[in-house]
Amino acid sequence: MSTLKIAIQKSGRLNEDSIQILKDAGISIDNGIDQLKAEASNFPLEVLYLRNSDIPQYLIDGVVDIAIVGDNLLVEKGNNIEVIQKLGFSKCKVSVAVPKAFNYKSVQDLDGMRIATSYPKTVLDFFTSKGVTVDIHQISGSVEIAPNIGLADAIVDIVSSGSTLFKNNLKEVEVIFKSEAVLAVSPKVSPESQKIIDTLKFRIESVLRARKSKYILMNIPNDKIDAVGKILPVLRSLTVLPLAQEGWSSVHSVIDKDTFWDVIDQLKEVGAEGILVCPIEKMVL
């Protein structure tokens, strides 16, 4: 069997979450300090730790088969690289920001102005679509400081919490698009490698489902089981186990963590007692 090559960010915000999701998918990786390459001990996978900005080109060239990379980089450099799974972490926005004193009303206010960015293609595509001409200043880091030192009138950069903009006396005025970590595939992947990718994707999907869900069990009067079934978004049907106390059952199911408290309130209203909620490690459908 061939070995699948996956690229992840060498350091930074994506690195730890990328390693964690692979480990949660049951893949053991011996990644020592300062290693640029590591093999999994229990899965045909080799990890390459690369500069984030270089990963799209490695995918295009077929040097790596897959990568965990920010969607923002694929928009900038990906040349229509296929995304097979959104991963739900490292969420951010690619946004336009201007000095707080700028009386911004619309994107037209930036016509003819200087924009500092690490994403020149994204900037050009966005402003061209708005019929606005800008002077793009491409810089590789510390984009937020550009207006303060007179290099630019505005910036386009990734925004997470917005604290960096605040510290540099900037305000977000346009969101170009929202981004998150994704699993992306090289256009040159071999059929044999594709089979391994399908297995990896299946494992990751199971991990992501589990992260979004909780296991719930409760005691309920038998005459209220149908009402509970209408409240809970079950996988197939409720698991119902009779209790020693006549007329009562233990009901088990899965609940979406985003709607958890609303559902709990509804369950209490129909008579649920002794409600327990547990984390789910994996959820295989």
mmCIF file of C-alpha atoms in Angstrom:
data_model
loop_
_atom_site.group_PDB
_atom_site.id
_atom_site.type_symbol
_atom_site.label_atom_id
_atom_site.label_comp_id
_atom_site.label_asym_id
_atom_site.label_seq_id
_atom_site.Cartn_x
_atom_site.Cartn_y
_atom_site.Cartn_z
ATOM 1 C CA MET A 1 0.000 0.000 0.000
ATOM 2 C CA SER A 2 1.236 3.488 -0.845
ATOM 3 C CA THR A 3 1.706 6.162 1.797
ATOM 4 C CA LEU A 4 -0.524 9.216 1.731
ATOM 5 C CA LYS A 5 1.290 12.546 2.070
ATOM 6 C CA ILE A 6 -0.501 15.286 3.983
ATOM 7 C CA ALA A 7 0.708 18.857 4.443
ATOM 8 C CA ILE A 8 -0.082 20.865 7.554
ATOM 9 C CA GLN A 9 1.139 24.207 8.785
ATOM 10 C CA LYS A 10 4.577 24.029 10.391
ATOM 11 C CA SER A 11 3.633 26.430 13.176
ATOM 12 C CA GLY A 12 0.886 28.845 14.014
ATOM 13 C CA ARG A 13 -2.839 28.762 14.560
ATOM 14 C CA LEU A 14 -3.558 25.779 12.303
ATOM 15 C CA ASN A 15 -0.823 23.435 13.504
ATOM 16 C CA GLU A 16 -2.167 22.218 16.844
ATOM 17 C CA ASP A 17 -5.764 21.777 15.684
ATOM 18 C CA SER A 18 -4.580 19.894 12.580
ATOM 19 C CA ILE A 19 -2.524 17.452 14.644
ATOM 20 C CA GLN A 20 -5.394 17.041 17.113
ATOM 21 C CA ILE A 21 -7.995 16.098 14.508
ATOM 22 C CA LEU A 22 -5.666 13.471 13.060
ATOM 23 C CA LYS A 23 -5.090 12.043 16.533
ATOM 24 C CA ASP A 24 -8.835 12.071 17.219
ATOM 25 C CA ALA A 25 -9.218 10.107 13.986
ATOM 26 C CA GLY A 26 -7.047 7.384 15.560
ATOM 27 C CA ILE A 27 -3.803 8.269 13.797
ATOM 28 C CA SER A 28 -0.652 8.186 15.940
ATOM 29 C CA ILE A 29 2.005 10.632 14.772
ATOM 30 C CA ASP A 30 5.497 10.859 16.203
ATOM 31 C CA ASN A 31 6.086 14.559 15.660
ATOM 32 C CA GLY A 32 9.240 15.526 17.508
ATOM 33 C CA ILE A 33 10.522 19.052 17.980
ATOM 34 C CA ASP A 34 11.605 20.798 14.757
ATOM 35 C CA GLN A 35 10.701 17.808 12.576
ATOM 36 C CA LEU A 36 9.730 18.701 9.011
ATOM 37 C CA LYS A 37 8.394 15.224 8.278
ATOM 38 C CA ALA A 38 6.811 12.498 10.400
ATOM 39 C CA GLU A 39 5.145 9.152 9.725
ATOM 40 C CA ALA A 40 2.071 7.704 11.361
ATOM 41 C CA SER A 41 2.713 4.432 13.182
ATOM 42 C CA ASN A 42 -0.727 2.935 12.554
ATOM 43 C CA PHE A 43 -1.950 4.440 9.267
ATOM 44 C CA PRO A 44 -0.339 4.844 5.811
ATOM 45 C CA LEU A 45 0.228 8.561 6.298
ATOM 46 C CA GLU A 46 3.249 10.836 6.160
ATOM 47 C CA VAL A 47 2.952 14.374 7.543
ATOM 48 C CA LEU A 48 4.926 17.225 5.994
ATOM 49 C CA TYR A 49 5.205 20.388 8.106
ATOM 50 C CA LEU A 50 5.299 23.295 5.661
ATOM 51 C CA ARG A 51 5.008 27.060 5.539
ATOM 52 C CA ASN A 52 1.318 27.843 5.333
ATOM 53 C CA SER A 53 1.645 30.035 2.251
ATOM 54 C CA ASP A 54 3.508 27.279 0.360
ATOM 55 C CA ILE A 55 0.901 24.549 0.852
ATOM 56 C CA PRO A 56 -1.378 25.401 -2.125
ATOM 57 C CA GLN A 57 1.544 25.092 -4.557
ATOM 58 C CA TYR A 58 2.569 21.733 -3.073
ATOM 59 C CA LEU A 59 -0.976 20.524 -3.738
ATOM 60 C CA ILE A 60 -0.995 21.873 -7.285
ATOM 61 C CA ASP A 61 2.347 20.203 -8.056
ATOM 62 C CA GLY A 62 1.276 16.882 -6.512
ATOM 63 C CA VAL A 63 4.130 16.905 -3.980
ATOM 64 C CA VAL A 64 1.499 16.225 -1.316
ATOM 65 C CA ASP A 65 -1.777 14.379 -1.813
ATOM 66 C CA ILE A 66 -3.879 16.306 0.682
ATOM 67 C CA ALA A 67 -3.528 19.207 3.091
ATOM 68 C CA ILE A 68 -5.182 20.847 6.042
ATOM 69 C CA VAL A 69 -5.112 24.490 5.087
ATOM 70 C CA GLY A 70 -7.078 27.686 5.523
ATOM 71 C CA ASP A 71 -9.745 28.236 2.898
ATOM 72 C CA ASN A 72 -8.467 31.809 2.546
ATOM 73 C CA LEU A 73 -5.180 30.533 1.103
ATOM 74 C CA LEU A 74 -6.959 28.361 -1.448
ATOM 75 C CA VAL A 75 -8.987 31.359 -2.611
ATOM 76 C CA GLU A 76 -5.740 33.301 -3.027
ATOM 77 C CA LYS A 77 -3.444 30.601 -4.449
ATOM 78 C CA GLY A 78 -5.443 27.407 -4.889
ATOM 79 C CA ASN A 79 -6.400 27.499 -8.576
ATOM 80 C CA ASN A 80 -9.661 25.600 -7.927
ATOM 81 C CA ILE A 81 -8.128 22.917 -5.688
ATOM 82 C CA GLU A 82 -10.931 20.634 -4.490
ATOM 83 C CA VAL A 83 -12.081 20.942 -0.880
ATOM 84 C CA ILE A 84 -13.527 17.666 0.378
ATOM 85 C CA GLN A 85 -14.259 18.585 3.995
ATOM 86 C CA LYS A 86 -14.693 21.728 6.055
ATOM 87 C CA LEU A 87 -13.126 21.143 9.468
ATOM 88 C CA GLY A 88 -14.814 23.719 11.669
ATOM 89 C CA PHE A 89 -11.737 25.249 13.319
ATOM 90 C CA SER A 90 -9.454 28.229 12.685
ATOM 91 C CA LYS A 91 -12.450 30.277 11.615
ATOM 92 C CA CYS A 92 -11.757 33.827 10.496
ATOM 93 C CA LYS A 93 -12.783 36.484 7.999
ATOM 94 C CA VAL A 94 -10.886 38.128 5.178
ATOM 95 C CA SER A 95 -11.866 41.741 5.675
ATOM 96 C CA VAL A 96 -11.232 45.310 4.635
ATOM 97 C CA ALA A 97 -10.203 47.597 7.490
ATOM 98 C CA VAL A 98 -9.576 51.329 7.589
ATOM 99 C CA PRO A 99 -8.379 53.791 10.258
ATOM 100 C CA LYS A 100 -11.065 54.560 12.836
ATOM 101 C CA ALA A 101 -11.093 58.216 11.789
ATOM 102 C CA PHE A 102 -11.952 57.277 8.179
ATOM 103 C CA ASN A 103 -15.533 58.330 7.408
ATOM 104 C CA TYR A 104 -16.356 55.107 5.555
ATOM 105 C CA LYS A 105 -19.742 54.803 3.843
ATOM 106 C CA SER A 106 -19.207 52.297 1.017
ATOM 107 C CA VAL A 107 -16.492 50.443 -0.872
ATOM 108 C CA GLN A 108 -16.553 53.267 -3.420
ATOM 109 C CA ASP A 109 -14.799 55.439 -0.818
ATOM 110 C CA LEU A 110 -11.629 53.413 -1.424
ATOM 111 C CA ASP A 111 -11.445 54.112 -5.153
ATOM 112 C CA GLY A 112 -7.883 55.082 -6.086
ATOM 113 C CA MET A 113 -6.518 54.400 -2.614
ATOM 114 C CA ARG A 114 -3.612 52.259 -1.419
ATOM 115 C CA ILE A 115 -4.472 48.831 0.036
ATOM 116 C CA ALA A 116 -1.860 46.836 1.982
ATOM 117 C CA THR A 117 -2.394 43.075 2.000
ATOM 118 C CA SER A 118 -0.906 39.597 1.877
ATOM 119 C CA TYR A 119 -3.750 38.568 -0.458
ATOM 120 C CA PRO A 120 -3.289 40.535 -3.711
ATOM 121 C CA LYS A 121 -5.435 38.257 -5.902
ATOM 122 C CA THR A 122 -8.292 38.292 -3.400
ATOM 123 C CA VAL A 123 -8.101 42.080 -3.166
ATOM 124 C CA LEU A 124 -7.982 42.573 -6.932
ATOM 125 C CA ASP A 125 -10.912 40.227 -7.537
ATOM 126 C CA PHE A 126 -13.019 41.854 -4.828
ATOM 127 C CA PHE A 127 -12.491 45.477 -5.812
ATOM 128 C CA THR A 128 -12.743 44.711 -9.530
ATOM 129 C CA SER A 129 -16.129 43.083 -8.894
ATOM 130 C CA LYS A 130 -17.221 46.330 -7.212
ATOM 131 C CA GLY A 131 -15.938 48.499 -10.055
ATOM 132 C CA VAL A 132 -13.309 50.055 -7.798
ATOM 133 C CA THR A 133 -9.662 50.623 -8.734
ATOM 134 C CA VAL A 134 -7.091 50.368 -5.932
ATOM 135 C CA ASP A 135 -3.308 50.494 -5.642
ATOM 136 C CA ILE A 136 -2.273 47.169 -4.065
ATOM 137 C CA HIS A 137 0.794 47.066 -1.809
ATOM 138 C CA GLN A 138 1.704 43.422 -1.179
ATOM 139 C CA ILE A 139 3.450 42.773 2.134
ATOM 140 C CA SER A 140 4.046 39.461 3.874
ATOM 141 C CA GLY A 141 3.459 40.366 7.508
ATOM 142 C CA SER A 142 2.362 43.026 10.013
ATOM 143 C CA VAL A 143 -0.245 44.276 7.570
ATOM 144 C CA GLU A 144 -2.143 46.139 10.303
ATOM 145 C CA ILE A 145 0.667 48.637 10.832
ATOM 146 C CA ALA A 146 0.660 49.832 7.207
ATOM 147 C CA PRO A 147 -1.828 52.730 7.611
ATOM 148 C CA ASN A 148 -0.055 53.945 10.766
ATOM 149 C CA ILE A 149 3.293 54.308 8.997
ATOM 150 C CA GLY A 150 1.832 55.900 5.868
ATOM 151 C CA LEU A 151 2.271 52.874 3.597
ATOM 152 C CA ALA A 152 -1.432 52.426 2.863
ATOM 153 C CA ASP A 153 -4.853 53.997 3.323
ATOM 154 C CA ALA A 154 -6.541 50.686 4.191
ATOM 155 C CA ILE A 155 -5.755 46.995 4.554
ATOM 156 C CA VAL A 156 -7.184 43.608 3.649
ATOM 157 C CA ASP A 157 -6.241 40.852 6.081
ATOM 158 C CA ILE A 158 -7.617 37.948 8.082
ATOM 159 C CA VAL A 159 -9.633 38.918 11.164
ATOM 160 C CA SER A 160 -10.414 36.578 14.046
ATOM 161 C CA SER A 161 -11.310 38.398 17.253
ATOM 162 C CA GLY A 162 -10.627 41.894 15.917
ATOM 163 C CA SER A 163 -8.254 42.687 18.777
ATOM 164 C CA THR A 164 -5.289 43.299 16.447
ATOM 165 C CA LEU A 165 -7.312 45.817 14.446
ATOM 166 C CA PHE A 166 -8.346 47.564 17.655
ATOM 167 C CA LYS A 167 -4.747 47.799 18.889
ATOM 168 C CA ASN A 168 -3.726 49.392 15.597
ATOM 169 C CA ASN A 169 -6.578 51.920 15.605
ATOM 170 C CA LEU A 170 -8.386 50.230 12.711
ATOM 171 C CA LYS A 171 -12.000 49.227 12.107
ATOM 172 C CA GLU A 172 -13.467 46.466 9.949
ATOM 173 C CA VAL A 173 -15.705 47.857 7.203
ATOM 174 C CA GLU A 174 -16.175 45.015 4.690
ATOM 175 C CA VAL A 175 -16.103 41.224 4.980
ATOM 176 C CA ILE A 176 -14.897 39.762 1.680
ATOM 177 C CA PHE A 177 -15.518 36.147 2.743
ATOM 178 C CA LYS A 178 -15.461 33.834 5.754
ATOM 179 C CA SER A 179 -12.789 31.173 6.048
ATOM 180 C CA GLU A 180 -11.983 28.074 8.096
ATOM 181 C CA ALA A 181 -9.628 25.106 7.980
ATOM 182 C CA VAL A 182 -10.441 22.611 5.228
ATOM 183 C CA LEU A 183 -9.207 19.282 3.926
ATOM 184 C CA ALA A 184 -8.026 19.884 0.358
ATOM 185 C CA VAL A 185 -6.925 17.374 -2.297
ATOM 186 C CA SER A 186 -4.264 17.603 -5.000
ATOM 187 C CA PRO A 187 -5.547 17.385 -8.592
ATOM 188 C CA LYS A 188 -2.738 14.869 -9.222
ATOM 189 C CA VAL A 189 -3.721 12.338 -6.553
ATOM 190 C CA SER A 190 -3.445 8.696 -7.661
ATOM 191 C CA PRO A 191 -6.365 6.216 -7.534
ATOM 192 C CA GLU A 192 -4.528 4.209 -4.860
ATOM 193 C CA SER A 193 -4.032 7.301 -2.728
ATOM 194 C CA GLN A 194 -7.668 8.245 -3.260
ATOM 195 C CA LYS A 195 -8.744 5.063 -1.448
ATOM 196 C CA ILE A 196 -6.686 6.081 1.591
ATOM 197 C CA ILE A 197 -8.127 9.602 1.392
ATOM 198 C CA ASP A 198 -11.648 8.158 1.451
ATOM 199 C CA THR A 199 -10.790 6.195 4.611
ATOM 200 C CA LEU A 200 -9.250 9.263 6.274
ATOM 201 C CA LYS A 201 -12.211 11.448 5.309
ATOM 202 C CA PHE A 202 -14.612 8.882 6.806
ATOM 203 C CA ARG A 203 -12.707 8.957 10.089
ATOM 204 C CA ILE A 204 -12.581 12.750 10.198
ATOM 205 C CA GLU A 205 -16.307 13.005 9.455
ATOM 206 C CA SER A 206 -16.967 10.710 12.443
ATOM 207 C CA VAL A 207 -14.859 12.959 14.665
ATOM 208 C CA LEU A 208 -16.608 16.123 13.456
ATOM 209 C CA ARG A 209 -20.065 14.638 14.030
ATOM 210 C CA ALA A 210 -19.060 13.708 17.569
ATOM 211 C CA ARG A 211 -17.768 17.226 18.254
ATOM 212 C CA LYS A 212 -21.153 18.655 17.275
ATOM 213 C CA SER A 213 -23.183 16.212 19.346
ATOM 214 C CA LYS A 214 -23.791 15.013 22.903
ATOM 215 C CA TYR A 215 -25.143 11.710 24.175
ATOM 216 C CA ILE A 216 -28.220 12.211 26.322
ATOM 217 C CA LEU A 217 -30.096 9.807 28.582
ATOM 218 C CA MET A 218 -33.036 10.435 30.899
ATOM 219 C CA ASN A 219 -35.829 8.804 32.829
ATOM 220 C CA ILE A 220 -39.298 9.377 31.380
ATOM 221 C CA PRO A 221 -42.842 8.139 32.072
ATOM 222 C CA ASN A 222 -43.840 5.611 29.423
ATOM 223 C CA ASP A 223 -46.810 7.697 28.313
ATOM 224 C CA LYS A 224 -44.442 10.588 27.485
ATOM 225 C CA ILE A 225 -42.008 8.625 25.263
ATOM 226 C CA ASP A 226 -43.770 9.663 22.046
ATOM 227 C CA ALA A 227 -43.551 13.315 23.110
ATOM 228 C CA VAL A 228 -39.826 12.935 23.758
ATOM 229 C CA GLY A 229 -39.389 11.343 20.323
ATOM 230 C CA LYS A 230 -40.862 14.463 18.711
ATOM 231 C CA ILE A 231 -38.387 16.693 20.559
ATOM 232 C CA LEU A 232 -35.127 14.785 20.076
ATOM 233 C CA PRO A 233 -33.370 14.741 16.690
ATOM 234 C CA VAL A 234 -32.500 11.031 16.741
ATOM 235 C CA LEU A 235 -30.247 9.088 14.370
ATOM 236 C CA ARG A 236 -32.839 6.385 13.658
ATOM 237 C CA SER A 237 -35.090 5.930 16.685
ATOM 238 C CA LEU A 238 -34.929 6.376 20.440
ATOM 239 C CA THR A 239 -33.260 3.719 22.574
ATOM 240 C CA VAL A 240 -35.796 2.803 25.265
ATOM 241 C CA LEU A 241 -34.941 0.592 28.245
ATOM 242 C CA PRO A 242 -37.497 -0.305 30.937
ATOM 243 C CA LEU A 243 -36.698 0.752 34.513
ATOM 244 C CA ALA A 244 -37.333 -1.312 37.634
ATOM 245 C CA GLN A 245 -40.008 1.224 38.576
ATOM 246 C CA GLU A 246 -43.154 0.275 36.696
ATOM 247 C CA GLY A 247 -44.368 2.792 34.141
ATOM 248 C CA TRP A 248 -40.955 4.402 33.616
ATOM 249 C CA SER A 249 -38.190 3.937 31.036
ATOM 250 C CA SER A 250 -34.678 5.150 30.406
ATOM 251 C CA VAL A 251 -34.482 6.929 27.046
ATOM 252 C CA HIS A 252 -31.163 7.418 25.216
ATOM 253 C CA SER A 253 -30.406 9.542 22.152
ATOM 254 C CA VAL A 254 -28.041 12.065 20.572
ATOM 255 C CA ILE A 255 -28.492 15.817 20.815
ATOM 256 C CA ASP A 256 -26.956 18.710 18.863
ATOM 257 C CA LYS A 257 -24.821 20.717 21.285
ATOM 258 C CA ASP A 258 -25.797 24.006 19.608
ATOM 259 C CA THR A 259 -29.460 23.512 20.552
ATOM 260 C CA PHE A 260 -28.726 21.752 23.835
ATOM 261 C CA TRP A 261 -30.373 24.069 26.381
ATOM 262 C CA ASP A 262 -33.518 24.672 24.320
ATOM 263 C CA VAL A 263 -34.036 20.920 23.972
ATOM 264 C CA ILE A 264 -33.375 20.324 27.689
ATOM 265 C CA ASP A 265 -36.085 22.842 28.594
ATOM 266 C CA GLN A 266 -38.556 21.064 26.312
ATOM 267 C CA LEU A 267 -37.679 17.655 27.778
ATOM 268 C CA LYS A 268 -38.247 18.906 31.327
ATOM 269 C CA GLU A 269 -41.635 20.271 30.305
ATOM 270 C CA VAL A 270 -42.814 16.810 29.174
ATOM 271 C CA GLY A 271 -41.639 15.160 32.393
ATOM 272 C CA ALA A 272 -38.041 14.018 31.819
ATOM 273 C CA GLU A 273 -36.026 13.444 35.001
ATOM 274 C CA GLY A 274 -32.460 12.484 35.843
ATOM 275 C CA ILE A 275 -31.129 13.901 32.583
ATOM 276 C CA LEU A 276 -27.487 13.007 31.930
ATOM 277 C CA VAL A 277 -25.386 14.422 29.091
ATOM 278 C CA CYS A 278 -22.101 12.834 27.997
ATOM 279 C CA PRO A 279 -19.471 13.687 25.381
ATOM 280 C CA ILE A 280 -19.174 11.504 22.293
ATOM 281 C CA GLU A 281 -15.705 10.461 21.169
ATOM 282 C CA LYS A 282 -16.683 9.205 17.691
ATOM 283 C CA MET A 283 -19.968 8.995 15.812
ATOM 284 C CA VAL A 284 -20.004 6.527 12.904
ATOM 285 C CA LEU A 285 -23.021 6.463 10.594
#
